[in-house]
Short mmCIF file of C-alpha atoms in Angstrom, two decimals:
data_model
loop_
_atom_site.label_atom_id
_atom_site.label_comp_id
_atom_site.label_asym_id
_atom_site.label_seq_id
_atom_site.Cartn_x
_atom_site.Cartn_y
_atom_site.Cartn_z
CA UNK A 284 -40.85 60.42 11.63
CA UNK A 285 -38.76 58.54 9.11
CA UNK A 286 -35.04 58.39 9.64
CA UNK A 287 -32.80 60.43 7.31
CA UNK A 288 -29.45 59.57 5.83
CA UNK A 289 -27.80 62.46 7.67
CA UNK A 290 -29.17 61.24 11.01
CA UNK A 291 -27.87 57.73 10.38
CA UNK A 292 -24.51 59.09 9.35
CA UNK A 293 -24.23 61.49 12.30
CA UNK A 294 -25.25 58.96 14.99
CA UNK A 295 -22.46 58.73 17.61
CA UNK A 296 -21.85 55.98 20.17
CA UNK A 297 -23.06 56.58 23.72
CA UNK A 298 -22.56 54.85 27.06
CA UNK A 299 -25.27 52.34 26.14
CA UNK A 300 -26.56 50.90 22.89
CA UNK A 301 -29.54 52.85 21.46
CA UNK A 302 -31.97 52.76 18.52
CA UNK A 303 -32.91 55.24 15.81
CA UNK A 304 -36.32 54.34 14.45
CA UNK A 305 -37.27 54.54 10.79
CA UNK A 306 -40.64 53.27 9.61
CA UNK A 307 -42.60 50.00 9.55
CA UNK A 308 -40.44 48.27 12.14
CA UNK A 309 -37.04 49.20 10.68
CA UNK A 310 -34.49 50.83 12.97
CA UNK A 311 -30.78 51.48 13.25
CA UNK A 312 -29.07 49.97 16.30
CA UNK A 313 -26.08 52.08 17.37
CA UNK A 314 -23.70 50.11 19.57
CA UNK A 315 -21.57 51.70 22.23
CA UNK A 316 -18.57 50.47 20.22
CA UNK A 317 -19.64 52.73 17.34
CA UNK A 318 -20.88 49.88 15.09
CA UNK A 319 -24.29 50.41 13.45
CA UNK A 320 -26.71 47.61 12.49
CA UNK A 321 -30.04 47.64 10.68
CA UNK A 322 -32.77 45.61 12.40
CA UNK A 323 -36.38 44.86 11.43
CA UNK A 324 -38.91 44.17 14.18
CA UNK A 325 -42.04 42.29 13.10
CA UNK A 326 -44.64 39.81 14.33
CA UNK A 327 -45.30 36.34 12.97
CA UNK A 328 -47.83 33.88 14.35
CA UNK A 329 -48.41 36.27 17.24
CA UNK A 330 -44.72 36.32 18.24
CA UNK A 331 -42.38 39.28 18.03
CA UNK A 332 -39.25 38.57 15.95
CA UNK A 333 -36.14 40.42 14.88
CA UNK A 334 -34.46 40.22 11.47
CA UNK A 335 -30.85 41.32 10.97
CA UNK A 336 -30.90 43.44 7.82
CA UNK A 337 -27.23 44.40 7.53
CA UNK A 338 -24.40 46.67 8.68
CA UNK A 339 -24.44 50.43 8.06
CA UNK A 340 -22.97 52.00 5.91
CA UNK A 341 -22.42 48.82 3.84
CA UNK A 342 -26.21 48.65 3.66
CA UNK A 343 -27.50 52.17 3.04
CA UNK A 344 -30.81 53.50 4.34
CA UNK A 345 -32.37 53.01 0.91
CA UNK A 346 -31.08 49.43 0.72
CA UNK A 347 -32.35 48.69 4.20
CA UNK A 348 -35.82 49.91 3.26
CA UNK A 349 -35.82 47.70 0.15
CA UNK A 350 -34.96 44.65 2.27
CA UNK A 351 -37.67 45.68 4.77
CA UNK A 352 -40.28 45.96 2.02
CA UNK A 353 -39.33 42.53 0.61
CA UNK A 354 -39.64 41.05 4.10
CA UNK A 355 -43.08 42.59 4.54
CA UNK A 356 -44.22 41.10 1.22
CA UNK A 357 -43.17 37.68 2.46
CA UNK A 358 -45.11 38.24 5.70
CA UNK A 359 -48.19 39.14 3.66
CA UNK A 360 -47.82 35.74 1.93
CA UNK A 361 -47.46 33.88 5.20
CA UNK A 362 -43.70 33.46 4.99
CA UNK A 363 -41.47 34.15 7.98
CA UNK A 364 -38.46 36.10 6.56
CA UNK A 365 -36.23 35.16 9.52
CA UNK A 366 -37.00 31.45 9.17
CA UNK A 367 -36.43 31.68 5.40
CA UNK A 368 -33.10 33.43 5.93
CA UNK A 369 -31.99 30.81 8.46
CA UNK A 370 -33.02 28.00 6.10
CA UNK A 371 -31.08 29.58 3.23
CA UNK A 372 -28.03 30.01 5.48
CA UNK A 373 -28.25 26.36 6.55
CA UNK A 374 -28.59 25.26 2.93
CA UNK A 375 -25.57 27.33 1.92
CA UNK A 376 -23.58 25.81 4.77
CA UNK A 377 -24.67 22.31 3.76
CA UNK A 378 -23.78 23.01 0.14
CA UNK A 379 -20.36 24.27 1.18
CA UNK A 380 -19.79 21.17 3.30
CA UNK A 381 -20.96 18.99 0.42
CA UNK A 382 -19.23 20.90 -2.34
CA UNK A 383 -17.03 18.97 -4.76
CA UNK A 384 -13.96 20.63 -3.24
CA UNK A 385 -14.89 19.66 0.32
CA UNK A 386 -15.63 16.06 -0.70
CA UNK A 387 -12.46 15.86 -2.82
CA UNK A 388 -10.28 16.95 0.08
CA UNK A 389 -12.02 14.53 2.42
CA UNK A 390 -11.55 11.72 -0.13
CA UNK A 391 -7.88 12.65 -0.58
CA UNK A 392 -7.18 12.61 3.15
CA UNK A 393 -9.05 9.33 3.61
CA UNK A 394 -8.10 7.33 0.53
CA UNK A 395 -4.69 8.68 -0.49
CA UNK A 396 -2.93 8.67 2.86
CA UNK A 397 -1.24 5.31 2.22
CA UNK A 398 -0.09 6.17 -1.30
CA UNK A 399 3.43 7.26 -2.26
CA UNK A 400 4.41 10.92 -2.00
CA UNK A 401 4.76 11.15 -5.78
CA UNK A 402 1.31 9.67 -6.36
CA UNK A 403 -0.27 12.00 -3.79
CA UNK A 404 1.43 14.98 -5.36
CA UNK A 405 0.16 14.09 -8.85
CA UNK A 406 -3.40 13.47 -7.67
CA UNK A 407 -3.56 16.67 -5.65
CA UNK A 408 -2.16 18.70 -8.54
CA UNK A 409 -4.85 17.31 -10.84
CA UNK A 410 -7.79 18.12 -8.58
CA UNK A 411 -6.46 21.54 -7.53
CA UNK A 412 -5.39 22.65 -11.00
CA UNK A 413 -8.11 21.18 -13.19
CA UNK A 414 -11.21 20.35 -11.15
CA UNK A 415 -11.42 22.91 -8.32
CA UNK A 416 -11.40 26.02 -10.59
CA UNK A 417 -14.39 24.72 -12.59
CA UNK A 418 -16.48 22.53 -10.26
CA UNK A 419 -14.90 23.00 -6.83
CA UNK A 420 -17.70 25.15 -5.38
CA UNK A 421 -20.59 23.21 -6.92
CA UNK A 422 -22.64 21.04 -4.55
CA UNK A 423 -21.52 17.55 -5.56
CA UNK A 424 -25.09 16.30 -5.94
CA UNK A 425 -25.78 19.01 -8.57
CA UNK A 426 -22.79 18.23 -10.79
CA UNK A 427 -23.75 16.69 -14.11
CA UNK A 428 -21.72 15.04 -16.86
CA UNK A 429 -21.65 18.19 -19.07
CA UNK A 430 -20.27 20.24 -16.14
CA UNK A 431 -17.42 17.76 -15.64
CA UNK A 432 -16.82 17.59 -19.38
CA UNK A 433 -16.33 21.35 -19.41
CA UNK A 434 -13.43 20.95 -16.95
CA UNK A 435 -11.96 18.04 -18.90
CA UNK A 436 -12.23 19.85 -22.23
CA UNK A 437 -10.02 22.62 -20.85
CA UNK A 438 -7.34 20.00 -20.14
CA UNK A 439 -7.76 18.53 -23.63
CA UNK A 440 -7.27 21.93 -25.21
CA UNK A 441 -3.77 22.03 -23.69
CA UNK A 442 -2.98 18.85 -25.61
CA UNK A 443 -2.62 16.74 -22.47
CA UNK A 444 -5.09 13.99 -23.39
CA UNK A 445 -3.78 11.44 -20.90
CA UNK A 446 -4.11 13.97 -18.09
CA UNK A 447 -7.75 14.56 -19.05
CA UNK A 448 -8.49 10.82 -18.82
CA UNK A 449 -6.58 10.50 -15.55
CA UNK A 450 -8.47 13.49 -14.09
CA UNK A 451 -11.77 11.91 -15.14
CA UNK A 452 -10.80 8.73 -13.25
CA UNK A 453 -9.95 10.75 -10.15
CA UNK A 454 -13.28 12.59 -10.35
CA UNK A 455 -15.05 9.25 -10.57
CA UNK A 456 -13.34 8.04 -7.40
CA UNK A 457 -14.42 11.20 -5.58
CA UNK A 458 -18.04 10.76 -6.72
CA UNK A 459 -18.07 7.12 -5.59
CA UNK A 460 -16.70 8.18 -2.20
CA UNK A 461 -19.50 10.77 -1.96
CA UNK A 462 -22.07 8.09 -2.79
CA UNK A 463 -20.67 5.72 -0.17
CA UNK A 464 -20.83 8.47 2.47
CA UNK A 465 -24.36 9.56 1.60
CA UNK A 466 -23.50 12.93 -0.04
CA UNK A 467 -24.28 12.02 -3.67
CA UNK A 468 -26.63 9.66 -5.47
CA UNK A 469 -24.67 8.77 -8.59
CA UNK A 470 -21.37 9.07 -10.41
CA UNK A 471 -21.83 10.99 -13.69
CA UNK A 472 -18.35 10.22 -15.07
CA UNK A 473 -19.39 6.95 -16.83
CA UNK A 474 -21.75 9.11 -18.94
CA UNK A 475 -18.62 10.65 -20.48
CA UNK A 476 -17.50 7.39 -22.11
CA UNK A 477 -16.26 8.24 -25.61
CA UNK A 478 -16.51 11.99 -25.05
CA UNK A 479 -12.76 12.56 -24.67
CA UNK A 480 -10.09 12.11 -27.32
CA UNK A 481 -8.31 8.74 -27.19
CA UNK A 482 -4.75 9.08 -25.89
CA UNK A 483 -1.88 7.63 -27.89
CA UNK A 484 -0.51 4.67 -25.94
CA UNK A 485 3.16 4.98 -25.10
CA UNK A 486 5.38 2.18 -23.91
CA UNK A 487 8.28 2.57 -21.51
CA UNK A 488 11.58 2.26 -23.32
CA UNK A 489 13.40 -0.91 -22.34
CA UNK A 490 16.38 -3.06 -23.27
CA UNK A 491 15.16 -6.54 -24.17
CA UNK A 492 18.11 -8.04 -26.08
CA UNK A 493 20.39 -10.28 -23.96
CA UNK A 494 23.64 -8.69 -25.22
CA UNK A 495 22.36 -5.19 -24.56
CA UNK A 496 21.15 -6.24 -21.09
CA UNK A 497 24.63 -7.58 -20.31
CA UNK A 498 26.22 -4.27 -21.32
CA UNK A 499 23.71 -2.39 -19.16
CA UNK A 500 24.59 -4.54 -16.13
CA UNK A 501 28.31 -3.89 -16.70
CA UNK A 502 27.59 -0.17 -16.87
CA UNK A 503 25.63 -0.36 -13.61
CA UNK A 504 28.50 -2.12 -11.84
CA UNK A 505 30.79 0.67 -13.08
CA UNK A 506 28.46 3.44 -11.89
CA UNK A 507 30.48 6.05 -9.98
CA UNK A 508 27.63 7.74 -8.09
CA UNK A 509 26.57 7.00 -4.52
CA UNK A 510 26.41 3.37 -3.45
CA UNK A 511 22.74 3.82 -2.50
CA UNK A 512 21.80 4.77 -6.07
CA UNK A 513 24.06 2.05 -7.46
CA UNK A 514 22.31 -0.51 -5.26
CA UNK A 515 18.93 0.82 -6.44
CA UNK A 516 20.03 0.29 -10.06
CA UNK A 517 21.25 -3.25 -9.31
CA UNK A 518 18.11 -4.21 -7.42
CA UNK A 519 15.92 -2.63 -10.11
CA UNK A 520 17.25 -5.33 -12.42
CA UNK A 521 17.07 -8.14 -9.86
CA UNK A 522 13.63 -7.35 -8.37
CA UNK A 523 11.97 -5.76 -11.48
CA UNK A 524 9.23 -4.30 -9.28
CA UNK A 525 7.68 -0.90 -10.07
CA UNK A 526 10.10 2.01 -9.52
CA UNK A 527 7.87 3.51 -6.81
CA UNK A 528 7.72 0.19 -4.97
CA UNK A 529 11.53 -0.03 -4.98
CA UNK A 530 12.01 3.54 -3.73
CA UNK A 531 9.49 3.07 -0.91
CA UNK A 532 10.89 -0.22 0.35
CA UNK A 533 11.65 -0.24 4.05
CA UNK A 534 14.05 -2.39 6.01
CA UNK A 535 11.02 -3.63 7.94
CA UNK A 536 9.59 -5.03 4.66
CA UNK A 537 12.27 -7.74 4.66
CA UNK A 538 11.16 -11.09 6.07
CA UNK A 539 14.56 -12.50 7.03
CA UNK A 540 13.19 -15.90 8.06
CA UNK A 541 11.63 -16.49 4.66
CA UNK A 542 14.29 -14.47 2.81
CA UNK A 543 11.80 -12.34 0.91
CA UNK A 544 10.45 -8.79 0.73
CA UNK A 545 6.75 -8.28 1.52
CA UNK A 546 5.19 -5.06 0.20
CA UNK A 547 1.90 -3.73 -1.19
CA UNK A 548 1.87 -3.52 -4.98
CA UNK A 549 1.63 0.12 -6.08
CA UNK A 550 -0.96 -0.43 -8.83
CA UNK A 551 -3.13 -3.31 -7.62
CA UNK A 552 -2.85 -2.45 -3.89
CA UNK A 553 -2.52 -6.18 -3.21
CA UNK A 554 0.14 -7.75 -1.00
CA UNK A 555 3.16 -8.78 -3.04
CA UNK A 556 6.16 -10.99 -2.29
CA UNK A 557 9.61 -10.58 -3.85
CA UNK A 558 11.91 -13.56 -3.15
CA UNK A 559 15.48 -12.42 -2.41
CA UNK A 560 18.16 -14.18 -4.47
CA UNK A 561 21.71 -14.70 -3.18
CA UNK A 562 22.93 -11.82 -5.33
CA UNK A 563 20.21 -9.48 -4.06
CA UNK A 564 20.93 -10.48 -0.48
CA UNK A 565 24.60 -9.60 -0.91
CA UNK A 566 23.67 -6.12 -2.17
CA UNK A 567 21.27 -5.54 0.74
CA UNK A 568 23.88 -6.70 3.26
CA UNK A 569 26.43 -4.30 1.79
CA UNK A 570 23.88 -1.47 1.84
CA UNK A 571 22.68 -2.03 5.40
CA UNK A 572 25.67 -0.34 7.13
CA UNK A 573 24.99 2.73 4.99
CA UNK A 574 21.19 3.14 5.31
CA UNK A 575 20.19 0.46 7.83
CA UNK A 576 19.86 2.94 10.70
CA UNK A 577 16.90 4.58 8.94
CA UNK A 578 13.44 3.51 7.84
CA UNK A 579 13.94 3.37 4.08
CA UNK A 580 16.29 1.02 2.25
CA UNK A 581 16.83 3.81 -0.29
CA UNK A 582 16.52 7.13 1.62
CA UNK A 583 16.58 10.54 0.04
CA UNK A 584 19.91 12.30 -0.29
CA UNK A 585 18.23 15.28 1.41
CA UNK A 586 17.15 13.47 4.54
CA UNK A 587 16.41 9.95 5.73
CA UNK A 588 12.85 10.75 6.76
CA UNK A 589 11.74 10.24 3.18
CA UNK A 590 12.61 7.86 0.37
CA UNK A 591 14.83 8.38 -2.65
CA UNK A 592 13.68 10.83 -5.34
CA UNK A 593 11.70 9.33 -8.21
CA UNK A 594 14.29 10.79 -10.59
CA UNK A 595 17.39 9.31 -8.90
CA UNK A 596 17.53 6.09 -10.95
CA UNK A 597 16.48 7.89 -14.13
CA UNK A 598 19.25 10.46 -13.75
CA UNK A 599 21.75 7.67 -13.01
CA UNK A 600 20.78 5.93 -16.27
CA UNK A 601 21.26 9.20 -18.14
CA UNK A 602 24.72 9.66 -16.62
CA UNK A 603 25.59 6.16 -17.90
CA UNK A 604 24.56 7.14 -21.44
CA UNK A 605 21.06 5.63 -21.55
CA UNK A 606 18.58 8.24 -22.76
CA UNK A 607 14.83 8.15 -22.28
CA UNK A 608 14.34 6.46 -25.66
CA UNK A 609 16.63 3.56 -24.72
CA UNK A 610 16.03 2.64 -21.08
CA UNK A 611 13.85 3.91 -18.24
CA UNK A 612 13.53 2.84 -14.58
CA UNK A 613 10.24 1.15 -15.52
CA UNK A 614 12.05 -0.59 -18.40
CA UNK A 615 13.65 -3.12 -16.03
CA UNK A 616 10.20 -4.73 -15.79
CA UNK A 617 9.86 -5.11 -19.55
CA UNK A 618 13.42 -6.43 -19.71
CA UNK A 619 12.62 -9.12 -17.15
CA UNK A 620 9.24 -9.91 -18.74
CA UNK A 621 10.85 -10.52 -22.12
CA UNK A 622 14.01 -12.36 -21.08
CA UNK A 623 12.33 -14.59 -18.49
CA UNK A 624 9.93 -15.70 -21.19
CA UNK A 625 12.06 -15.77 -24.32
CA UNK A 626 15.49 -16.35 -22.76
CA UNK A 627 14.72 -18.69 -19.86
CA UNK A 628 11.33 -20.08 -20.89
CA UNK A 629 9.47 -19.57 -17.60
CA UNK A 630 5.69 -19.86 -17.54
CA UNK A 631 3.99 -16.56 -18.31
CA UNK A 632 1.67 -16.73 -15.26
CA UNK A 633 4.68 -17.05 -12.93
CA UNK A 634 6.28 -13.99 -14.57
CA UNK A 635 3.07 -11.97 -14.46
CA UNK A 636 2.52 -12.92 -10.82
CA UNK A 637 6.05 -11.79 -9.97
CA UNK A 638 5.43 -8.53 -11.84
CA UNK A 639 2.45 -8.00 -9.48
CA UNK A 640 0.03 -7.89 -12.39
CA UNK A 641 -3.62 -8.80 -11.79
CA UNK A 642 -3.33 -12.44 -12.92
CA UNK A 643 -6.44 -14.66 -12.85
CA UNK A 644 -6.76 -18.44 -12.86
CA UNK A 645 -8.89 -20.54 -15.22
CA UNK A 646 -11.99 -19.76 -13.12
CA UNK A 647 -11.43 -16.01 -13.31
CA UNK A 648 -10.21 -15.70 -9.74
CA UNK A 649 -7.23 -13.52 -8.89
CA UNK A 650 -4.21 -15.47 -7.69
CA UNK A 651 -3.26 -14.79 -4.10
CA UNK A 652 0.15 -13.42 -3.20
CA UNK A 653 1.65 -16.85 -2.39
CA UNK A 654 0.50 -18.53 -5.60
CA UNK A 655 3.39 -20.28 -7.34
CA UNK A 656 5.71 -18.85 -4.66
CA UNK A 657 8.05 -21.88 -4.66
CA UNK A 658 8.39 -21.71 -8.46
CA UNK A 659 8.75 -17.92 -8.35
CA UNK A 660 11.51 -18.21 -5.72
CA UNK A 661 13.42 -20.59 -7.98
CA UNK A 662 12.74 -18.29 -10.95
CA UNK A 663 14.14 -15.25 -9.16
CA UNK A 664 17.39 -17.11 -8.35
CA UNK A 665 17.66 -18.34 -11.93
CA UNK A 666 17.05 -14.75 -13.09
CA UNK A 667 19.88 -13.43 -10.94
CA UNK A 668 22.21 -16.19 -12.19
CA UNK A 669 21.18 -15.42 -15.78
CA UNK A 670 21.99 -11.71 -15.34
CA UNK A 671 25.42 -12.68 -13.98
CA UNK A 672 25.93 -14.79 -17.12
CA UNK A 673 24.92 -11.94 -19.43
CA UNK A 674 27.24 -9.60 -17.55
CA UNK A 675 30.13 -12.05 -17.78
CA UNK A 676 29.56 -12.44 -21.53
CA UNK A 677 29.53 -8.68 -21.95
CA UNK A 678 32.75 -8.35 -19.98
CA UNK A 679 34.34 -11.13 -22.05
CA UNK A 680 33.28 -9.33 -25.21
CA UNK A 681 34.88 -6.15 -23.94
CA UNK A 682 38.13 -8.03 -23.18
CA UNK A 683 38.20 -9.52 -26.66
CA UNK A 684 37.60 -6.09 -28.21
CA UNK A 685 40.39 -4.63 -26.08
CA UNK A 686 42.78 -7.38 -27.27
CA UNK A 687 41.92 -6.66 -30.89
CA UNK A 688 42.62 -2.97 -30.34
CA UNK A 689 46.01 -3.73 -28.70
CA UNK A 690 46.95 -6.04 -31.54
#
């Protein structure tokens, strides 16, 4: 006789597991723990098999019979329902393992581990906020350009055009990682060329006039904050490396024998050398008793296990009266680029090399890190001397102004 809903509902656990038969191979397995499971017994290729149908009462008697009938139709067509279910489960597992989200996290852990904390934070925010909600669960091999564009359009609609382009670049890196590891066949992001709005290029505000640079240097020397931040301001002008490179400098990056700092450029990921001038060396020697017992030259005020905040120098400039439209931490690079060229007349390729830009020779080959190093070392000392001169002129101007006021 067929099983009834009341019988299934009333079945109580016993000392041993037992079965309540329905029809056509379907039965309810009642466990001694009280749990109840639907099972379907059938034969395929002469072998007896068992298909797990579901848990009662989540799967009702009527639902269980529908699943049984579908399974019997498959059997009539020569399909093993258990094998098909196992194949679907394996495919789902594979899709989950090869989803965009899974590949993105694997890429992040593999390729972003050596990047700065700020860079990692920005990249992770982009993929978690903008890509995961739209394409995170898609198998990466099934994602097409229109699907990615849908995610990027949502960013555009917020008015953050640059973020949309940056997110597209990140997605492209993830796809290329998936290709390299055998989980995808192509990167669809190049198909989106021209599909996004063009961002308005913005330049970092910078002081590029010699007199204004001299006044800035005087203001830095008069800075009343911590000596660590003051040293960071002074060395921002002397080293003119990227702000993130300065913040992440370690005492171990200093090659004392060659009197230079050896780091990895933040943007090009190439090794980069910063010759240390006499003035820079004096600042580092004065700073060493303060932070030299830690890893970072410029540690965080909240703990020496991490570097200085990316806003420390910016906030210091604001406290000195330089707003974001006048001077930024990145602006020290533009200041050096302009004054080394227009003020001191150094060759552009030496300046660009010292800025850690991707400079190429006449044959299109990238210069190595030691190219023009002798000339760059002399340039960095001349630069420090020039800044001292500008500072002295600014101070003299202030003295003259003070005399006029007294008179």
